[in-house]
Short mmCIF file of C-alpha atoms in Angstrom, two decimals:
data_model
loop_
_atom_site.label_atom_id
_atom_site.label_comp_id
_atom_site.label_asym_id
_atom_site.label_seq_id
_atom_site.Cartn_x
_atom_site.Cartn_y
_atom_site.Cartn_z
CA MET A 133 38.09 -3.60 6.03
CA PRO A 134 36.96 -6.94 5.08
CA THR A 135 37.71 -8.30 1.81
CA ALA A 136 34.49 -7.96 -0.22
CA VAL A 137 32.77 -10.58 -2.04
CA ALA A 138 31.63 -10.07 -5.81
CA LEU A 139 27.84 -7.96 -5.80
CA PRO A 140 25.11 -9.84 -7.99
CA LYS A 141 24.90 -7.98 -11.25
CA HIS A 142 21.50 -6.41 -11.07
CA LEU A 143 22.15 -5.33 -7.82
CA GLN A 144 25.30 -3.43 -9.41
CA GLN A 145 22.64 -2.57 -12.32
CA ARG A 146 20.71 -0.78 -9.90
CA TYR A 147 23.21 1.31 -8.16
CA GLU A 148 24.31 2.45 -11.54
CA GLN A 149 20.90 3.28 -12.46
CA ILE A 150 20.26 5.95 -9.74
CA PHE A 151 23.27 8.09 -11.22
CA GLU A 152 21.24 7.54 -14.53
CA HIS A 153 18.07 8.52 -12.95
CA ASN A 154 19.45 11.40 -11.18
CA GLN A 155 20.78 13.05 -14.30
CA ALA A 156 17.65 12.84 -15.72
CA TRP A 157 15.73 14.11 -12.85
CA ALA A 158 18.33 17.29 -12.41
CA ALA A 159 18.13 17.93 -16.53
CA ALA A 160 14.15 17.43 -16.45
CA GLN A 161 13.56 20.18 -12.77
CA ASN A 162 15.94 22.38 -15.11
CA GLU A 163 13.73 22.73 -17.86
CA ARG A 164 10.57 23.09 -15.62
CA ASP A 165 12.25 26.16 -13.87
CA PRO A 166 15.72 27.14 -15.33
CA ASP A 167 16.30 29.25 -11.82
CA PHE A 168 15.69 26.17 -9.51
CA TYR A 169 19.10 25.59 -8.60
CA LYS A 170 19.94 29.30 -8.58
CA LYS A 171 17.59 29.72 -5.66
CA LEU A 172 18.56 26.43 -4.16
CA VAL A 173 22.39 27.76 -3.61
CA GLN A 174 21.15 31.02 -2.04
CA GLY A 175 20.01 28.95 1.11
CA GLN A 176 16.90 27.03 2.18
CA THR A 177 14.13 28.31 3.96
CA PRO A 178 11.84 25.59 4.67
CA ASP A 179 8.43 25.64 6.37
CA TYR A 180 8.24 22.07 7.53
CA LEU A 181 10.38 20.10 9.94
CA TRP A 182 9.38 16.22 8.85
CA ILE A 183 10.41 13.60 11.67
CA GLY A 184 9.88 10.14 10.07
CA CYS A 185 10.85 6.70 10.11
CA SER A 186 13.71 5.46 8.20
CA ASP A 187 11.58 3.04 6.53
CA ALA A 188 12.01 2.83 2.68
CA ARG A 189 7.91 2.90 2.08
CA VAL A 190 7.80 6.16 3.41
CA PRO A 191 9.62 8.86 1.60
CA ALA A 192 8.89 12.16 3.18
CA GLU A 193 8.74 13.96 -0.36
CA LEU A 194 6.96 11.43 -2.36
CA VAL A 195 4.06 11.05 -0.18
CA THR A 196 3.63 14.80 0.46
CA GLY A 197 4.52 16.65 -3.06
CA LEU A 198 6.76 18.52 -1.67
CA LEU A 199 9.69 20.01 -3.68
CA PRO A 200 13.84 20.29 -2.67
CA GLY A 201 13.88 23.29 -0.34
CA GLU A 202 10.18 22.55 1.25
CA ALA A 203 11.09 20.16 4.15
CA PHE A 204 13.83 20.10 6.45
CA VAL A 205 13.85 16.07 7.28
CA HIS A 206 14.91 13.69 10.02
CA ARG A 207 14.48 9.80 9.52
CA ASN A 208 15.27 7.06 12.14
CA VAL A 209 14.05 3.77 13.07
CA ALA A 210 10.29 4.17 14.34
CA ASN A 211 10.50 8.40 14.30
CA VAL A 212 11.76 8.24 18.16
CA ALA A 213 12.51 11.93 19.33
CA SER A 214 14.40 11.05 22.41
CA ASN A 215 15.51 13.64 24.41
CA VAL A 216 18.91 12.42 25.16
CA ASP A 217 19.65 11.66 21.47
CA LEU A 218 21.80 14.28 20.55
CA SER A 219 21.16 13.99 16.74
CA MET A 220 17.28 14.87 17.11
CA MET A 221 17.75 17.55 19.86
CA SER A 222 20.35 19.19 16.92
CA VAL A 223 17.90 18.69 14.23
CA ILE A 224 14.72 19.92 16.61
CA ASP A 225 17.33 23.03 17.54
CA TYR A 226 18.59 23.92 14.22
CA ALA A 227 15.05 23.44 12.34
CA ILE A 228 13.32 25.78 15.11
CA ARG A 229 16.21 28.44 16.20
CA HIS A 230 17.87 28.63 13.06
CA LEU A 231 15.81 27.64 10.10
CA LYS A 232 12.49 29.09 12.11
CA VAL A 233 10.29 26.32 10.46
CA ARG A 234 6.71 26.90 10.99
CA HIS A 235 5.23 23.56 11.28
CA ILE A 236 6.55 20.15 12.88
CA ILE A 237 5.42 16.86 11.66
CA VAL A 238 6.16 13.82 13.17
CA CYS A 239 5.21 10.94 10.58
CA GLY A 240 5.01 7.40 11.88
CA HIS A 241 3.26 4.65 9.53
CA TYR A 242 1.40 1.22 10.43
CA GLY A 243 3.30 -1.81 9.93
CA CYS A 244 6.34 -0.35 11.59
CA GLY A 245 9.12 -2.90 12.19
CA GLY A 246 10.52 -0.60 14.83
CA VAL A 247 7.02 -0.68 16.73
CA GLN A 248 6.59 -4.22 16.02
CA ALA A 249 10.10 -4.98 17.87
CA SER A 250 9.33 -3.34 20.59
CA MET A 251 5.87 -5.63 21.20
CA ASN A 252 8.49 -8.76 20.89
CA SER A 253 10.66 -10.08 23.71
CA LYS A 254 13.62 -10.61 21.77
CA ASP A 255 17.26 -9.51 22.32
CA LEU A 256 18.09 -7.20 19.38
CA GLY A 257 21.63 -6.06 20.23
CA VAL A 258 22.71 -2.56 19.78
CA LEU A 259 18.90 -1.84 19.10
CA ASN A 260 17.99 -2.64 22.49
CA PRO A 261 18.31 1.21 23.99
CA TRP A 262 16.78 2.44 21.00
CA ILE A 263 13.45 0.06 20.95
CA ARG A 264 13.20 0.62 24.87
CA ASN A 265 11.79 4.21 23.86
CA ILE A 266 8.79 2.39 22.29
CA LYS A 267 8.35 0.09 25.30
CA ASP A 268 8.37 3.01 27.73
CA VAL A 269 5.29 4.52 25.20
CA TYR A 270 3.73 1.02 25.87
CA ARG A 271 3.91 1.41 29.35
CA LEU A 272 2.40 4.68 29.83
CA HIS A 273 -0.90 3.53 27.95
CA GLU A 274 -0.58 -0.17 29.19
CA SER A 275 -4.28 -0.30 30.43
CA GLU A 276 -5.72 1.23 26.86
CA LEU A 277 -3.50 -0.89 24.82
CA ASP A 278 -3.95 -4.13 26.83
CA ALA A 279 -7.81 -3.72 26.56
CA ILE A 280 -7.24 -4.08 22.57
CA SER A 281 -8.03 -8.22 22.24
CA ASN A 282 -6.81 -7.82 18.23
CA ASN A 283 -2.77 -7.65 18.05
CA LYS A 284 -3.05 -6.03 14.62
CA GLU A 285 -5.52 -3.09 16.17
CA ARG A 286 -3.02 -3.18 19.06
CA TYR A 287 -0.38 -3.00 16.88
CA ASP A 288 -1.43 -0.23 15.19
CA ARG A 289 -2.90 2.07 18.50
CA LEU A 290 0.81 1.59 19.66
CA VAL A 291 1.86 3.33 16.46
CA GLU A 292 -0.52 6.08 16.68
CA LEU A 293 0.43 6.90 20.36
CA ASN A 294 4.11 6.29 19.56
CA VAL A 295 3.67 9.49 17.34
CA MET A 296 1.93 11.43 19.90
CA GLU A 297 4.24 10.53 22.73
CA GLN A 298 7.31 12.11 20.30
CA CYS A 299 5.25 14.88 19.28
CA ARG A 300 5.07 15.40 23.26
CA ASN A 301 8.69 15.12 23.23
CA ILE A 302 9.52 17.68 20.71
CA ILE A 303 6.86 20.15 22.64
CA LYS A 304 8.99 19.58 25.72
CA THR A 305 11.93 20.89 24.26
CA ASP A 306 13.75 24.20 25.34
CA ALA A 307 13.77 25.06 21.46
CA PHE A 308 10.38 24.37 21.13
CA GLN A 309 8.97 26.42 24.21
CA GLU A 310 10.87 29.36 23.45
CA SER A 311 10.07 29.77 19.90
CA TYR A 312 6.29 28.94 20.91
CA ALA A 313 6.11 31.77 23.71
CA ALA A 314 7.64 34.41 21.37
CA ASN A 315 5.89 33.56 17.93
CA ASP A 316 2.88 31.10 18.25
CA PHE A 317 4.73 28.70 16.00
CA PRO A 318 5.68 26.10 15.08
CA VAL A 319 2.49 23.81 14.71
CA VAL A 320 2.83 20.40 15.67
CA SER A 321 1.06 17.83 13.65
CA GLY A 322 1.18 13.72 14.40
CA TRP A 323 0.57 11.57 11.43
CA VAL A 324 0.34 8.27 10.34
CA PHE A 325 0.95 7.09 6.73
CA LYS A 326 -1.11 4.07 5.64
CA LEU A 327 1.09 1.74 3.47
CA HIS A 328 -2.50 0.03 2.04
CA ASP A 329 -3.23 3.04 0.44
CA GLY A 330 -0.75 5.70 0.42
CA LEU A 331 -2.97 7.92 2.31
CA ILE A 332 -1.75 10.05 5.16
CA LYS A 333 -4.09 10.06 8.72
CA ASP A 334 -3.90 13.46 10.50
CA LEU A 335 -4.38 11.86 14.36
CA LYS A 336 -5.53 15.85 15.09
CA ILE A 337 -3.36 15.93 18.22
CA ASP A 338 -3.85 19.38 20.23
CA PHE A 339 -0.51 20.43 20.71
CA ARG A 340 -1.33 23.56 22.69
CA ALA A 341 -2.83 21.29 25.18
CA MET A 342 -0.07 19.03 25.17
CA LEU A 343 2.06 22.24 25.77
CA GLU A 344 -0.32 23.55 28.60
CA ASP A 345 -0.21 20.25 30.06
CA SER A 346 3.95 19.84 30.09
CA HIS A 347 4.46 23.26 31.53
CA LYS A 348 4.06 22.41 35.25
CA ILE A 349 7.39 19.80 35.15
CA TYR A 350 8.94 21.04 31.51
CA SER A 351 8.57 24.31 31.60
CA ILE A 352 12.05 26.56 31.04
CA THR A 353 10.80 29.92 29.95
CA LYS A 354 8.94 30.94 32.90
CA MET B 295 3.65 37.95 15.24
CA VAL B 296 3.98 35.36 12.27
CA ALA B 297 0.58 33.58 11.36
CA PRO B 298 1.70 29.73 11.09
CA THR B 299 1.32 28.67 7.56
CA GLU B 300 -1.53 26.57 7.68
CA ASP B 301 -2.01 27.03 3.55
CA ALA B 302 1.33 24.99 3.30
CA PHE B 303 -0.16 22.37 5.67
CA LYS B 304 -3.16 21.80 3.27
CA HIS B 305 -0.95 21.68 0.48
CA ALA B 306 0.79 18.85 1.80
CA MET B 307 -2.47 17.05 2.78
CA SER B 308 -3.77 17.58 -0.92
CA ALA B 309 -0.93 16.93 -2.33
CA ASN B 310 -0.40 13.02 -0.71
CA ALA B 311 -4.50 12.69 -1.73
CA ALA B 312 -3.72 13.43 -5.27
CA TRP B 313 -0.28 11.33 -5.28
CA SER B 314 -2.28 8.33 -3.63
CA ALA B 315 -5.12 8.25 -6.41
CA TYR B 316 -2.17 8.74 -9.07
CA LYS B 317 -0.23 6.00 -8.14
CA THR B 318 -3.05 3.57 -7.52
CA HIS B 319 -4.37 4.84 -10.93
CA GLN B 320 -1.06 3.55 -12.47
CA ASN B 321 -0.70 0.42 -10.87
CA PRO B 322 -3.63 -0.91 -8.58
CA SER B 323 -1.66 -2.96 -6.41
CA PHE B 324 1.00 -0.52 -5.83
CA PHE B 325 0.38 0.10 -1.81
CA SER B 326 -1.10 -3.58 -1.08
CA SER B 327 2.35 -4.87 -2.13
CA LEU B 328 4.35 -1.95 -0.49
CA ALA B 329 2.03 -3.19 2.93
CA THR B 330 3.36 -6.51 2.66
CA SER B 331 7.26 -5.87 3.90
CA GLN B 332 10.07 -3.53 2.79
CA LYS B 333 12.94 -4.91 0.20
CA PRO B 334 15.14 -1.85 -0.36
CA ALA B 335 18.59 -2.40 -1.76
CA ILE B 336 19.80 0.96 -0.39
CA LEU B 337 20.35 2.60 2.71
CA TRP B 338 20.33 6.47 2.27
CA ILE B 339 22.50 8.37 4.81
CA GLY B 340 22.50 11.91 4.10
CA CYS B 341 21.86 15.51 5.46
CA SER B 342 18.65 16.89 7.05
CA ASP B 343 18.88 19.60 4.47
CA SER B 344 15.79 20.33 2.91
CA ARG B 345 16.95 20.70 -0.76
CA VAL B 346 18.52 17.23 -0.80
CA PRO B 347 15.47 15.06 -0.89
CA GLU B 348 16.88 11.68 -2.03
CA THR B 349 14.00 9.79 -3.06
CA THR B 350 12.98 12.77 -5.81
CA ILE B 351 16.78 13.36 -6.44
CA LEU B 352 17.68 9.57 -7.48
CA GLY B 353 14.17 9.22 -9.20
CA LEU B 354 13.16 6.11 -6.78
CA GLN B 355 9.92 4.91 -5.90
CA PRO B 356 8.39 4.20 -2.09
CA GLY B 357 9.97 0.83 -1.06
CA GLU B 358 13.63 1.60 -2.66
CA ALA B 359 15.62 3.49 -0.02
CA PHE B 360 15.75 3.23 3.79
CA VAL B 361 16.44 6.29 4.85
CA HIS B 362 18.47 8.07 8.01
CA ARG B 363 18.99 12.27 7.13
CA ASN B 364 20.75 14.16 10.22
CA ILE B 365 22.62 17.38 10.78
CA ALA B 366 25.46 17.83 8.15
CA ASN B 367 25.60 13.73 7.71
CA VAL B 368 27.82 13.24 10.68
CA ILE B 369 28.58 9.56 11.26
CA ASN B 370 29.64 9.25 15.00
CA PRO B 371 30.40 5.53 16.14
CA THR B 372 28.78 5.97 19.13
CA ASP B 373 25.95 7.80 17.91
CA LEU B 374 22.97 5.65 18.83
CA ASN B 375 20.50 6.94 16.66
CA THR B 376 22.45 6.67 13.48
CA MET B 377 24.11 2.95 14.50
CA SER B 378 20.49 1.60 15.37
CA VAL B 379 19.83 2.70 12.44
CA ILE B 380 22.69 0.95 10.31
CA GLU B 381 22.09 -2.35 12.41
CA PHE B 382 18.14 -2.55 11.46
CA ALA B 383 19.20 -1.63 7.96
CA VAL B 384 21.92 -4.24 7.27
CA ARG B 385 20.92 -7.12 9.86
CA TYR B 386 17.32 -7.16 9.02
CA VAL B 387 16.41 -5.15 5.95
CA LYS B 388 19.53 -6.53 4.48
CA VAL B 389 20.13 -3.33 1.97
CA GLN B 390 22.96 -4.19 -0.63
CA HIS B 391 24.56 -0.53 -0.51
CA ILE B 392 25.04 2.04 1.86
CA ILE B 393 25.10 5.58 0.42
CA LEU B 394 26.96 8.15 2.56
CA CYS B 395 26.08 11.75 1.05
CA GLY B 396 27.50 14.98 1.39
CA HIS B 397 26.40 18.24 -0.29
CA THR B 398 27.80 21.59 -1.84
CA ASN B 399 26.32 24.99 0.25
CA CYS B 400 25.93 23.03 3.40
CA ALA B 401 25.57 25.49 6.43
CA GLY B 402 27.37 23.21 8.83
CA CYS B 403 30.46 23.17 6.64
CA ALA B 404 30.25 26.51 5.86
CA GLY B 405 29.59 27.61 9.57
CA THR B 406 32.16 24.95 10.74
CA LEU B 407 34.85 26.64 8.82
CA ALA B 408 34.07 30.35 10.24
CA SER B 409 34.12 28.78 13.49
CA ARG B 410 30.58 30.65 13.69
CA GLU B 411 28.73 29.29 17.26
CA LEU B 412 25.54 28.24 16.65
CA GLY B 413 24.85 27.50 20.97
CA GLY B 414 22.33 24.90 22.12
CA VAL B 415 23.45 21.09 21.54
CA LEU B 416 24.35 22.15 17.88
CA ASP B 417 27.83 23.12 18.65
CA THR B 418 28.53 19.92 20.31
CA TRP B 419 26.74 18.06 17.48
CA LEU B 420 29.36 19.35 15.10
CA THR B 421 32.26 18.22 17.06
CA GLY B 422 32.69 15.75 14.37
CA LEU B 423 32.96 18.40 11.97
CA ARG B 424 35.18 20.57 13.47
CA THR B 425 37.68 17.51 14.17
CA VAL B 426 37.52 16.60 10.40
CA ARG B 427 38.74 20.34 9.62
CA ASP B 428 41.33 20.01 12.11
CA ALA B 429 42.89 17.10 10.91
CA HIS B 430 43.13 18.67 7.32
CA GLU B 431 43.81 22.46 8.06
CA ALA B 432 47.11 22.70 5.62
CA GLU B 433 44.70 21.35 2.69
CA LEU B 434 41.77 23.12 3.41
CA SER B 435 43.39 26.49 4.10
CA ALA B 436 45.20 26.58 0.97
CA ILE B 437 41.92 26.62 -0.85
CA GLN B 438 41.41 30.30 -1.55
CA ASP B 439 37.82 30.27 -2.61
CA ASP B 440 35.22 30.09 0.56
CA ALA B 441 32.92 27.69 -1.32
CA GLU B 442 35.38 25.41 -2.82
CA ARG B 443 36.62 24.69 0.67
CA ALA B 444 33.40 24.22 1.78
CA VAL B 445 32.61 21.46 -0.31
CA ARG B 446 36.29 20.06 0.06
CA LEU B 447 35.29 19.94 3.96
CA ALA B 448 31.82 18.26 3.09
CA GLU B 449 33.96 15.73 0.81
CA LEU B 450 36.44 15.21 3.73
CA ASN B 451 33.34 14.75 6.34
CA VAL B 452 32.11 12.15 3.67
CA GLU B 453 35.17 10.26 3.51
CA ALA B 454 35.45 10.43 7.42
CA GLY B 455 32.00 8.97 7.70
CA THR B 456 32.76 6.63 5.13
CA ARG B 457 35.43 5.04 7.46
CA VAL B 458 33.32 5.13 10.46
CA ILE B 459 30.53 2.82 8.41
CA THR B 460 32.83 0.54 7.08
CA ALA B 461 34.60 0.03 10.75
CA ASN B 462 30.74 -0.98 12.23
CA LYS B 463 30.61 -4.40 13.29
CA ALA B 464 27.05 -5.30 11.31
CA VAL B 465 28.61 -3.54 8.05
CA GLN B 466 31.82 -5.43 8.37
CA GLU B 467 30.26 -8.63 8.31
CA ALA B 468 27.84 -7.83 5.89
CA ILE B 469 30.64 -7.24 3.50
CA LYS B 470 32.43 -10.22 3.86
CA GLU B 471 29.56 -12.54 3.94
CA ARG B 472 27.14 -11.05 1.19
CA GLY B 473 29.51 -8.18 -0.94
CA LEU B 474 27.63 -5.02 0.88
CA GLN B 475 28.93 -1.88 -0.62
CA VAL B 476 29.66 1.35 1.36
CA HIS B 477 29.73 4.42 -0.97
CA GLY B 478 30.83 8.25 -0.28
CA THR B 479 28.60 10.75 -2.65
CA ILE B 480 28.65 14.63 -2.70
CA TYR B 481 25.50 16.10 -3.81
CA HIS B 482 25.78 19.32 -6.07
CA VAL B 483 23.06 22.07 -4.74
CA GLY B 484 23.81 24.05 -8.03
CA THR B 485 23.34 21.33 -10.67
CA GLY B 486 21.32 18.68 -8.85
CA ILE B 487 23.78 16.40 -9.98
CA LEU B 488 25.13 13.38 -7.48
CA ARG B 489 28.86 12.67 -7.97
CA ASP B 490 30.33 9.26 -6.72
CA LEU B 491 33.68 10.23 -4.55
CA GLY B 492 34.76 6.41 -5.01
CA LEU B 493 35.42 5.97 -1.16
CA GLY B 494 34.06 3.22 1.01
CA THR B 495 34.62 -0.60 -0.51
CA ALA B 496 35.27 1.36 -3.80
CA VAL B 497 38.94 1.26 -2.26
CA SER B 498 41.27 -1.03 -1.60
CA ALA B 499 43.80 -1.77 0.23
CA ASP B 500 46.37 -0.03 -2.10
CA GLY B 501 44.68 2.74 -2.49
CA VAL B 502 42.88 1.80 -5.98
CA SER B 503 39.41 3.06 -6.44
CA SER B 504 36.84 1.23 -8.99
CA VAL B 505 34.55 3.82 -9.23
CA VAL B 506 31.05 3.38 -11.50
CA ALA B 507 29.81 7.02 -12.17
CA ASN B 508 27.31 7.82 -14.95
CA GLY B 509 26.25 4.19 -15.28
CA VAL B 510 30.03 3.41 -17.28
CA ALA B 511 32.49 1.37 -14.91
CA GLU B 512 35.98 3.09 -14.37
CA LYS B 513 39.10 1.95 -12.54
CA ARG B 514 40.48 4.90 -10.99
CA GLU B 515 43.87 5.44 -9.02
CA ILE B 516 43.87 8.19 -6.77
CA VAL B 517 47.39 9.05 -5.58
CA THR B 518 47.54 11.62 -2.81
CA GLY B 519 50.66 13.81 -2.76
CA LYS B 520 51.78 16.26 -0.34
CA HIS B 521 50.82 19.04 -2.79
CA GLY B 522 47.91 17.60 -4.34
CA VAL B 523 45.59 14.87 -5.76
CA LEU B 524 46.28 12.96 -8.75
CA ASP B 525 42.70 10.92 -10.09
CA PHE B 526 43.46 8.55 -12.65
CA SER B 527 40.85 6.83 -14.70
CA ASP B 528 41.05 3.86 -16.71
CA ALA B 529 38.98 5.98 -19.49
CA GLY B 530 42.20 7.98 -20.34
CA ALA B 531 40.97 10.89 -18.38
CA ALA B 532 43.53 12.00 -15.27
CA SER B 533 42.60 15.30 -13.36
CA LEU B 534 44.91 17.44 -10.79
CA ALA B 535 43.48 18.88 -7.62
CA VAL B 536 46.30 21.16 -6.11
CA LYS B 537 46.27 21.17 -2.49
#
């Protein structure tokens, strides 16, 4: 490990504050509901799987008001659900087959750095293959996106299309197909978080139609 | 057939509307300043488990922690998902702390100790956890209590993860150039408390760990012997964990 240089004092203090905050939160939560932790220790039965961006400005539980125990969460750069990413596939498998979540939410956000990077021609080293996933979304919707002359509007639209494509990727998984055929759940939603007002925009995707469309090529339940 | 819980969906949507209005009322420029850019000091890498929501348990605000969560917070050097997050957070967002967090009551740890098969892709994903289990078999099998053994495996998994993180190229450069810190922690689901394990950049070459816990800086020395771990703190407290 390389020798570390000393961290500025204010950043060190920020780190120490985290532990202070945590203790205050734990005590307050205990006061609100003395059985809260006892119930959590028994296990988790979340209704939701949240797939979101790693971006610090979109904390899943805060923006939805969900409590500990209510949402299983995976967050990565630009909320990508690639079929060769074993991490994401494991999250989907566990959430659907073992936790039996009723609802899967893919939540992107406007102003996403990962989506922005996909619209540039920069070499980003190890990030290139990851960002390529979003460039592929652009290619799938090239004519629609190219027709948008305003740069910001085109960027916003790619954020939305990326969310929809990742919903489609989830719908194509073995775990989703099998669960939906047997149980009629989970439901899949595509959302975009708006940084400028803190509100969520529901893209109102028709996930049943997406599943129907994917059957011919991707079905493994017939 | 169980109906999908549309109520829970409506609940989340209405809670979002209420939260957004509340934040704007508190600070009218809160969201407009968020929209400009993110400058989080922290990269949090934790478990996907619903009981460990980082921003809630740390009392953080939106914009304060860049977050990656996967199954059992397994850190694999060739996992492009985690490595892309680290690259983005360290080189572009320039976080000052990476906090890797494991937790108690982890189904992945309990399942690994019981050699439980999960099927699908999950058994492949959890290979990392089985590697840690097998490397510490003697220590783990000497622990009588099942829950305690699972906590110890969770700690050892965090320890292994911090080693991979500190060996990452971007992380090594940032440690050297601007004092990036790497921390290993455990969250106790049964009490809501986060505990610093004194790993990562807190450990110097001679095994001395300077841990900052409870807001009080402590100098700690951890001696790992054949039969136990001795933990000396500057504050005079010493503890012994018997293997």
